[in-house]
GROMACS .gro file of C-alpha atoms in nm:
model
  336
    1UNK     CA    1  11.596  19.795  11.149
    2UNK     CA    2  11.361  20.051  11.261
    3UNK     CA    3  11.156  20.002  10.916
    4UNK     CA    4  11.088  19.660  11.026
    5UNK     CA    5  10.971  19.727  11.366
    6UNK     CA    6  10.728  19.973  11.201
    7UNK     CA    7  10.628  19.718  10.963
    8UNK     CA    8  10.587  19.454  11.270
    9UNK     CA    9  10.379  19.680  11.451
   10UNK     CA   10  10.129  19.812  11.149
   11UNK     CA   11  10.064  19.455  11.119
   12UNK     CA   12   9.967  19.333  11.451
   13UNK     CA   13   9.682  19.642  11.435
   14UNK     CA   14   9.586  19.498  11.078
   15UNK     CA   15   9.596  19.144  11.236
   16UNK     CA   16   9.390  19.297  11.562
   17UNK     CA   17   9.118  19.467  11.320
   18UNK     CA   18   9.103  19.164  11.149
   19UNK     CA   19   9.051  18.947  11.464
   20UNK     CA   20   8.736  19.178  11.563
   21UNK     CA   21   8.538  19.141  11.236
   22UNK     CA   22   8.658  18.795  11.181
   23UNK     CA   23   8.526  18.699  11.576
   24UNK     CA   24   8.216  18.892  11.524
   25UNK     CA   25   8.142  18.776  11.179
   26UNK     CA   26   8.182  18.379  11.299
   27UNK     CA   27   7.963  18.470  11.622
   28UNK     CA   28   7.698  18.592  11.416
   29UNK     CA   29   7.755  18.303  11.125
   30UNK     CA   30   7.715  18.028  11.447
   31UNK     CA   31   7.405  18.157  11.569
   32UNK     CA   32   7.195  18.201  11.224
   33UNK     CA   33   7.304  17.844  11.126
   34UNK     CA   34   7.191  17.697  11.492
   35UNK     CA   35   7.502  17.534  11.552
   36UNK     CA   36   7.722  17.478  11.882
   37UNK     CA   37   7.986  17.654  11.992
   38UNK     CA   38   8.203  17.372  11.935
   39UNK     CA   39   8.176  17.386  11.584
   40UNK     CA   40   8.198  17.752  11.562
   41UNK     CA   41   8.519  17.736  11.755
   42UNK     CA   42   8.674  17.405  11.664
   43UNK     CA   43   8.625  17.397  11.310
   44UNK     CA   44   8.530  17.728  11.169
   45UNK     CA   45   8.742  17.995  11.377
   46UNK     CA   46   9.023  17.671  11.388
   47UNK     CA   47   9.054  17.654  11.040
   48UNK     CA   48   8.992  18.008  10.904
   49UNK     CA   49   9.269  18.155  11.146
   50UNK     CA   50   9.501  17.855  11.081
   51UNK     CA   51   9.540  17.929  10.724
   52UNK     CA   52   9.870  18.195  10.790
   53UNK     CA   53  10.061  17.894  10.930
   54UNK     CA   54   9.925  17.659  10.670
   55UNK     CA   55  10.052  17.855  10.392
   56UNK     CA   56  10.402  17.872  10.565
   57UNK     CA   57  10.544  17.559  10.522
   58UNK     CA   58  10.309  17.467  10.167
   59UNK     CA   59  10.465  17.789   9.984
   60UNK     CA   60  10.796  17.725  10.132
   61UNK     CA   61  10.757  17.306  10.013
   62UNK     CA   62  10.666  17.456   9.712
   63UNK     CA   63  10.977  17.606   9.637
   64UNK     CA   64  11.015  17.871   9.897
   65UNK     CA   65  11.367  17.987   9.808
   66UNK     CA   66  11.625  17.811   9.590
   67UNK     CA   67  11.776  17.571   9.829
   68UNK     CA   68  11.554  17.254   9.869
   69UNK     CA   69  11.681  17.166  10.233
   70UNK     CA   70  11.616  17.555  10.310
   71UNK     CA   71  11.301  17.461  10.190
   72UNK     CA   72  11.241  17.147  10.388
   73UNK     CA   73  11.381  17.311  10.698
   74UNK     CA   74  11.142  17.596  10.698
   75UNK     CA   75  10.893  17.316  10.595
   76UNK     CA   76  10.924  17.082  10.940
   77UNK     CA   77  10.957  17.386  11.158
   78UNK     CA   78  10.645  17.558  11.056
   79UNK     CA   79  10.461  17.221  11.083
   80UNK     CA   80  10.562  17.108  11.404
   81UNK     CA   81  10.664  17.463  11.518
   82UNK     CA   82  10.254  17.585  11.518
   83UNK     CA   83  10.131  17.309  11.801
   84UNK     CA   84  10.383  17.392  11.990
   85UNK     CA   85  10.295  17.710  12.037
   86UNK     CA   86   9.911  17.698  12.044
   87UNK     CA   87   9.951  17.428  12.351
   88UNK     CA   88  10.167  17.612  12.518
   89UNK     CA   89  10.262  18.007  12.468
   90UNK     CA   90   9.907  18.075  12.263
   91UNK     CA   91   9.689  17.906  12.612
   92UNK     CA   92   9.926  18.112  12.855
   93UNK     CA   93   9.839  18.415  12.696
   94UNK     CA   94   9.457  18.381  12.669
   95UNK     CA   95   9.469  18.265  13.073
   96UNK     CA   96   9.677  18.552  13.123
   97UNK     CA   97   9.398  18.808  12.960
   98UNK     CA   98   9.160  18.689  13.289
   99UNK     CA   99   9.362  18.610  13.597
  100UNK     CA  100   9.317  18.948  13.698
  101UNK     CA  101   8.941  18.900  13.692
  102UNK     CA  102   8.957  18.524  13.753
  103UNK     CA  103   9.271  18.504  13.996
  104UNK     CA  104   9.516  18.241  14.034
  105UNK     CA  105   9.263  17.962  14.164
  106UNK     CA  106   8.985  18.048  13.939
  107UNK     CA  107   8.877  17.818  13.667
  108UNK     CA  108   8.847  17.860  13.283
  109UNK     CA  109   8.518  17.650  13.143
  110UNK     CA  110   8.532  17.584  12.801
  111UNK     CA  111   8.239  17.294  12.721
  112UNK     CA  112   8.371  16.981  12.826
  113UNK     CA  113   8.256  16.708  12.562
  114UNK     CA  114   8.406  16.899  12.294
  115UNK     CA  115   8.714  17.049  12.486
  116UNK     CA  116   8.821  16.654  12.566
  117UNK     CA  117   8.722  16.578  12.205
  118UNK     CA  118   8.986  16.781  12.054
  119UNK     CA  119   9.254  16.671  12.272
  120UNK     CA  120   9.156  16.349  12.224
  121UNK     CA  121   9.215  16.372  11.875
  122UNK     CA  122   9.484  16.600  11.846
  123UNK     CA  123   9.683  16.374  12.100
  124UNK     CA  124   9.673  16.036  11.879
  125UNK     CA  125   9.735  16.221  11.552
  126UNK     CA  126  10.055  16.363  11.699
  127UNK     CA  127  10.161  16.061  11.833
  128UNK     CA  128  10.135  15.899  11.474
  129UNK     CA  129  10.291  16.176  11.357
  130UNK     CA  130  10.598  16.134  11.605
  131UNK     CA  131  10.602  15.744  11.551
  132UNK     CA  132  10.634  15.854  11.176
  133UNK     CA  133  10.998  16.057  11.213
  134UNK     CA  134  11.107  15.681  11.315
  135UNK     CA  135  11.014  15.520  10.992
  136UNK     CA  136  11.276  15.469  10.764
  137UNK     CA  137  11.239  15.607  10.390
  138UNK     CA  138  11.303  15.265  10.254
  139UNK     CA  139  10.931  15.148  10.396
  140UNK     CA  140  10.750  15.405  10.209
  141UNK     CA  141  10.434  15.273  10.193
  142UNK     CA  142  10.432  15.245  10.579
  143UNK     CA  143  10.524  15.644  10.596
  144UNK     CA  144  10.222  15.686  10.302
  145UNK     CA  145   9.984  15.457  10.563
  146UNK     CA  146  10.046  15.678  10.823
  147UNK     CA  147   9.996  15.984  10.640
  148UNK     CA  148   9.695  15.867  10.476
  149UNK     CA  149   9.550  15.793  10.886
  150UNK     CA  150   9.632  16.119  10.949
  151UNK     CA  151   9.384  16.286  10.723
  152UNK     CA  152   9.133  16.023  10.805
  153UNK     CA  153   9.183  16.075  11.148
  154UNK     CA  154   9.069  16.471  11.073
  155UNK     CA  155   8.767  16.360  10.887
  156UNK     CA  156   8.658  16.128  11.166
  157UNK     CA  157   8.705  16.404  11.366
  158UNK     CA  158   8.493  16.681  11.188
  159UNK     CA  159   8.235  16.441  11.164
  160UNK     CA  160   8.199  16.368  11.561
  161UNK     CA  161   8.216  16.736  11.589
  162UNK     CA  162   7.887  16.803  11.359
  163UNK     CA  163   7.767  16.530  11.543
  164UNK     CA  164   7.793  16.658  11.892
  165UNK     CA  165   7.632  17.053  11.778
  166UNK     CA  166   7.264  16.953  11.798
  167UNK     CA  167   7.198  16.803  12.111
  168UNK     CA  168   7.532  17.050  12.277
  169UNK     CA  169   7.266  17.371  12.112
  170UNK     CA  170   6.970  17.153  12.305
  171UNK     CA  171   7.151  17.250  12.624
  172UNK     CA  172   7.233  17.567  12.580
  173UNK     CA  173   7.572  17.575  12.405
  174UNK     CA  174   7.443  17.718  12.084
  175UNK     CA  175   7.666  17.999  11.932
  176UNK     CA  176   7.551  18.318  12.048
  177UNK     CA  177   7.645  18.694  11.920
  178UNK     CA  178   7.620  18.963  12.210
  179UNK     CA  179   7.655  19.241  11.966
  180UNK     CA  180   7.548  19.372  11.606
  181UNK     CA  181   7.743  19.222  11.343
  182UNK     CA  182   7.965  19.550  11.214
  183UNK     CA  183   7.879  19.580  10.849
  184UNK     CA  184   7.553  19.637  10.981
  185UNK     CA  185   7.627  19.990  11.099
  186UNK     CA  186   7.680  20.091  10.764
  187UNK     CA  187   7.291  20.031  10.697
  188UNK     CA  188   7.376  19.679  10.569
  189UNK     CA  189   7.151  19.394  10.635
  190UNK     CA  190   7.246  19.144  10.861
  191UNK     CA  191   7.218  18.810  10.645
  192UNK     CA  192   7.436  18.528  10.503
  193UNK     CA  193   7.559  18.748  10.250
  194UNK     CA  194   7.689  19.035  10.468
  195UNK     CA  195   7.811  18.790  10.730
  196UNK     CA  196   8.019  18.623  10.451
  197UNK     CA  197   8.150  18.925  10.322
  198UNK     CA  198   8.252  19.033  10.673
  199UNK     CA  199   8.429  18.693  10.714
  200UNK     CA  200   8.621  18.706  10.393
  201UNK     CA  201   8.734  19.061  10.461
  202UNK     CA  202   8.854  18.988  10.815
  203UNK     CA  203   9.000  18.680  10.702
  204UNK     CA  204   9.176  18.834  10.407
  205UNK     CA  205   9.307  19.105  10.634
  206UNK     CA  206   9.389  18.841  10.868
  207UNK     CA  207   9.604  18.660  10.627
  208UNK     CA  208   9.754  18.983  10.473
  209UNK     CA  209   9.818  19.096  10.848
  210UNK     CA  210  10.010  18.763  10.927
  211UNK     CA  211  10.191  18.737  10.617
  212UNK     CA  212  10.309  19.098  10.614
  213UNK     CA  213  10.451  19.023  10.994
  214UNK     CA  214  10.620  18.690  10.885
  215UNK     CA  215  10.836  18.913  10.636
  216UNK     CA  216  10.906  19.144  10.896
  217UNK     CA  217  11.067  18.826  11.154
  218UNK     CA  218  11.233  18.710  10.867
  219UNK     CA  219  11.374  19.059  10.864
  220UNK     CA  220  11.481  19.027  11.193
  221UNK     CA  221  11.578  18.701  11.239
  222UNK     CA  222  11.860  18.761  10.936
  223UNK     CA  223  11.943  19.077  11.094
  224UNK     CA  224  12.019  18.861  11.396
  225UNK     CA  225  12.126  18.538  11.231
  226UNK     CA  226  11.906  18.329  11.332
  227UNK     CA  227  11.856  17.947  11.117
  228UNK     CA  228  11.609  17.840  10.925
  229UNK     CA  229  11.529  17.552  11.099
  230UNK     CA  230  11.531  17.784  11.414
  231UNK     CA  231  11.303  18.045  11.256
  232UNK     CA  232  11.019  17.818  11.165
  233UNK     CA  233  11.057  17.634  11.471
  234UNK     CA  234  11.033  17.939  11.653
  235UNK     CA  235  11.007  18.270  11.545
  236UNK     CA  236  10.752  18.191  11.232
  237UNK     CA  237  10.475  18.054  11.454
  238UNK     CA  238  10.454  18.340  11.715
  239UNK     CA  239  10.339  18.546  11.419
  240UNK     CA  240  10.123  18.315  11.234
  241UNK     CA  241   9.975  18.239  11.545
  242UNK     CA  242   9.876  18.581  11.625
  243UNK     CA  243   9.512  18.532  11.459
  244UNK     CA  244   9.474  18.194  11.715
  245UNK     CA  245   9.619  18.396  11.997
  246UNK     CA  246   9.400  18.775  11.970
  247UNK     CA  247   9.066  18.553  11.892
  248UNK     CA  248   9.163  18.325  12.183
  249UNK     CA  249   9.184  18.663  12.378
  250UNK     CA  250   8.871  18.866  12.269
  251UNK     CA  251   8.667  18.568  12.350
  252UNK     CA  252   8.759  18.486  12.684
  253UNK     CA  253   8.767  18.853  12.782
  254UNK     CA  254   8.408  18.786  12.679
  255UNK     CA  255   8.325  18.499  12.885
  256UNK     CA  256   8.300  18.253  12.590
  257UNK     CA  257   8.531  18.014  12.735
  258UNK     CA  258   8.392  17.743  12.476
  259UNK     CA  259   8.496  17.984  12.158
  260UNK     CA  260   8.824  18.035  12.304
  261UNK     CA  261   8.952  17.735  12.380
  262UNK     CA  262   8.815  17.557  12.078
  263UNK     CA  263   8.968  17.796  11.865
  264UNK     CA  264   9.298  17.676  12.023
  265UNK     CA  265   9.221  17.304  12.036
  266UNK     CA  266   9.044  17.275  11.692
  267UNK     CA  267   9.343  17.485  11.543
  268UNK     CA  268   9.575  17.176  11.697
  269UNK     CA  269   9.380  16.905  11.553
  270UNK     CA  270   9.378  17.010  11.188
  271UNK     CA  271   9.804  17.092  11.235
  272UNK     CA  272   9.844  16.803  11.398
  273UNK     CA  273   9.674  16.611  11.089
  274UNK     CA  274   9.682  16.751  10.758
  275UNK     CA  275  10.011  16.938  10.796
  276UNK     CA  276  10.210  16.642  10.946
  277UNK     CA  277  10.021  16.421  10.668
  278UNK     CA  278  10.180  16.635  10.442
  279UNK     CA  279  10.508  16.668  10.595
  280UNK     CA  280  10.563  16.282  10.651
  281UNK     CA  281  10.586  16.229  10.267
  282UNK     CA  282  10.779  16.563  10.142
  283UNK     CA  283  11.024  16.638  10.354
  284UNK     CA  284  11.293  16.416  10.562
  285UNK     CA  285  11.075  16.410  10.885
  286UNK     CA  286  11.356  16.296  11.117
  287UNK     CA  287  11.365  16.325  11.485
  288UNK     CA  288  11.674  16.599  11.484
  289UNK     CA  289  11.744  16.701  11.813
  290UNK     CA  290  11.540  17.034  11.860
  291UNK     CA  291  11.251  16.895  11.638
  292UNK     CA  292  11.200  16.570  11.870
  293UNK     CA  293  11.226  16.808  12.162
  294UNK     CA  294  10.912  17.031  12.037
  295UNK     CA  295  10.739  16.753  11.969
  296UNK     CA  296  10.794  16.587  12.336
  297UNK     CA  297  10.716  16.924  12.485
  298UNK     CA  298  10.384  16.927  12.282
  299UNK     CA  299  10.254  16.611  12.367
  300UNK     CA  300  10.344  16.696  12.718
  301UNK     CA  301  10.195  17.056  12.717
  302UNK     CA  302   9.841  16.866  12.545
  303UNK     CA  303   9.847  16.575  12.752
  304UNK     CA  304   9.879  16.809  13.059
  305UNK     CA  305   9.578  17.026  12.945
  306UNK     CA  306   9.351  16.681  12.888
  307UNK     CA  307   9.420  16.523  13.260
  308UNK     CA  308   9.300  16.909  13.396
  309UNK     CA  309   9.005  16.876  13.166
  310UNK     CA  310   8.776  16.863  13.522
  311UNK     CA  311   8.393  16.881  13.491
  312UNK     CA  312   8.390  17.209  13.704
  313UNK     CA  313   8.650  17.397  13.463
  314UNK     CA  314   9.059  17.418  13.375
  315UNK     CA  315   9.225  17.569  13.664
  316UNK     CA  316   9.407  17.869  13.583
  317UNK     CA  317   9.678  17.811  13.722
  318UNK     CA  318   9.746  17.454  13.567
  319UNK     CA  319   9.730  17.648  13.252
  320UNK     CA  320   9.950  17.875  13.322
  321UNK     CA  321  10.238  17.591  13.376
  322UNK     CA  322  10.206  17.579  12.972
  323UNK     CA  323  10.369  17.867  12.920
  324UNK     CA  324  10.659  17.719  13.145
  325UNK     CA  325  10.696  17.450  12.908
  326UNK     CA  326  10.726  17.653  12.551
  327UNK     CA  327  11.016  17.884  12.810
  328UNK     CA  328  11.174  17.495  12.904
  329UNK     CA  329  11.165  17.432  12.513
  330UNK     CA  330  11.338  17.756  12.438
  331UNK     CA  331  11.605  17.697  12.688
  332UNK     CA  332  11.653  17.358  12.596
  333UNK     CA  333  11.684  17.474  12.176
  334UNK     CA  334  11.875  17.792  12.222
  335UNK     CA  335  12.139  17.626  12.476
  336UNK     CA  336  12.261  17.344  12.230
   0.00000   0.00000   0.00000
């Protein structure tokens, strides 16, 4: 048991390593291409810190251990288990980092086109994705439609975002990086090259980082006896998250309120797409009891952030309230 702590802890300082070149890398990236920091956050930080959770419940759909509903289990959870946690535990967290700066009535100000964009989005793919658990398995091709929107919905989406960067980098939300990108104090030049090659180290260390603290939970959760179903729902995302939730953090430590928060919302839109897309056709995707009831608390938790999407700012302490809801979902899981 102590082993595995060890093992949990080595990982979050890979995974907190990784965060720093990966945040500085993208910053940099952002600003040489001229683009907003919408589409820095949204889509590039979204998707390159979302790939520990994606590979979660595609490796365990793959034939993650021998038992196929083991498989499908771990499958659904990790799915449904990552927006969950982004809209509510990963936002409490990064408000946390600045109340002490901010306090309780200050505001968080993450741009507002793209910030209601996101939820936008993410809120009517998850509600196809819900409507989907309700479809039998007989009507097939009305399960396929729905998955098919679903990645449609995600192109449409990326699309509106590109969109958006010019005129957003017209007035004055262009990426910017406040610092020298690292690799550059070894004497390297700072250029495409070296910005790529810091991005796919801290991304490969980010991945490494997350995967190597999955295996320790799993550890864990055995040690403790906790379910599969249970363990993806729960216990799986808090580590995959981990790249979402320490980018989430440096940035608004930073000011960037944009970067952070799109890195959280972006992150939702392509799980609650792509994943669920994938989900609806290869496992059972049923409304069981403590799946429907992480799904109602995510809808709530996203639909609460997009009515306190106010032109001066998020209040802080409206965001805060989403960390009461992933504690109501625990309660609600672990008491059945």
């Amino acid at each position: 048991m102590t082993l595995m702590f060890v093992e949990l802890a080595l990982m979050l300082v890979v995974i907190l390593i990784a965060a720093e070149l990966f945040t500085n890398a993208l910053e940099h990236l952002g600003e040489r291409l001229k683009i907003s920091e919408g589409v820095t956050g949204s889509l590039f930080a979204a998707i390159g810190t979302a790939l520990p959770e994606t590979m979660v419940p595609l490796l365990a759909l793959a034939g993650g251990t021998s038992s196929q509903t083991v498989n499908e289990e771990i499958g659904v959870g990790a799915i449904l288990g990552a927006p969950l946690m982004l809209a509510t535990l990963t936002t409490f967290l990064m408000t946390l980092a600045v109340i002490r700066a901010r306090g309780l009535n200050g505001v968080i100000t993450p741009e507002r086109s793209g910030f209601v964009r996101d939820l936008n989005y993410f809120l009517v793919a998850f509600a196809l994705a819900t409507f989907a658990m309700f479809v039998p398995h007989d009507i097939w091709y009305v399960r396929a439609l729905l998955s098919v929107g679903l990645v449609g919905v995600y192109v449409v989406y990326i699309v509106m975002t590109f969109r958006a960067s010019e005129k957003l980098v017209e007035g004055g939300h262009g990426t910017e990086a406040p610092v020298a990108m690292f690799l550059s104090r070894t004497g390297l030049p700072t250029n495409l090259a070296t910005i790529a090659l810091q991005l796919a180290i801290g991304l490969a260390l980010l991945v490494g980082g997350a995967k190597g603290f999955i295996h320790g939970v799993e550890g864990v959760s055995h040690v403790l006896g906790v379910s599969a179903l249970l363990l993806s729902l729960i216990i799986i995302p808090i580590a995959t998250e981990l790249p979402e939730k320490v980018n989430s953090v440096l940035w608004i430590r930073r000011g960037k309120d944009t970067l952070a928060f799109g890195n959280i919302t972006g992150a939702m839109v392509f799980q609650g797409t792509l994943l669920p897309a994938i989900g609806i056709m290869l496992t059972p995707w049923e409304p069981r009891p403590e799946v429907f009831t992480g799904v109602v608390v995510t809808l709530i938790a996203a639909a609460w952030l997009r009515i306190q999407a106010r032109t001066r700012g998020v209040a802080i302490w409206a965001l805060l309230l989403n960390g009461a809801g992933y504690l109501a979902y625990l309660v609600l899981t672990l008491s059945r």
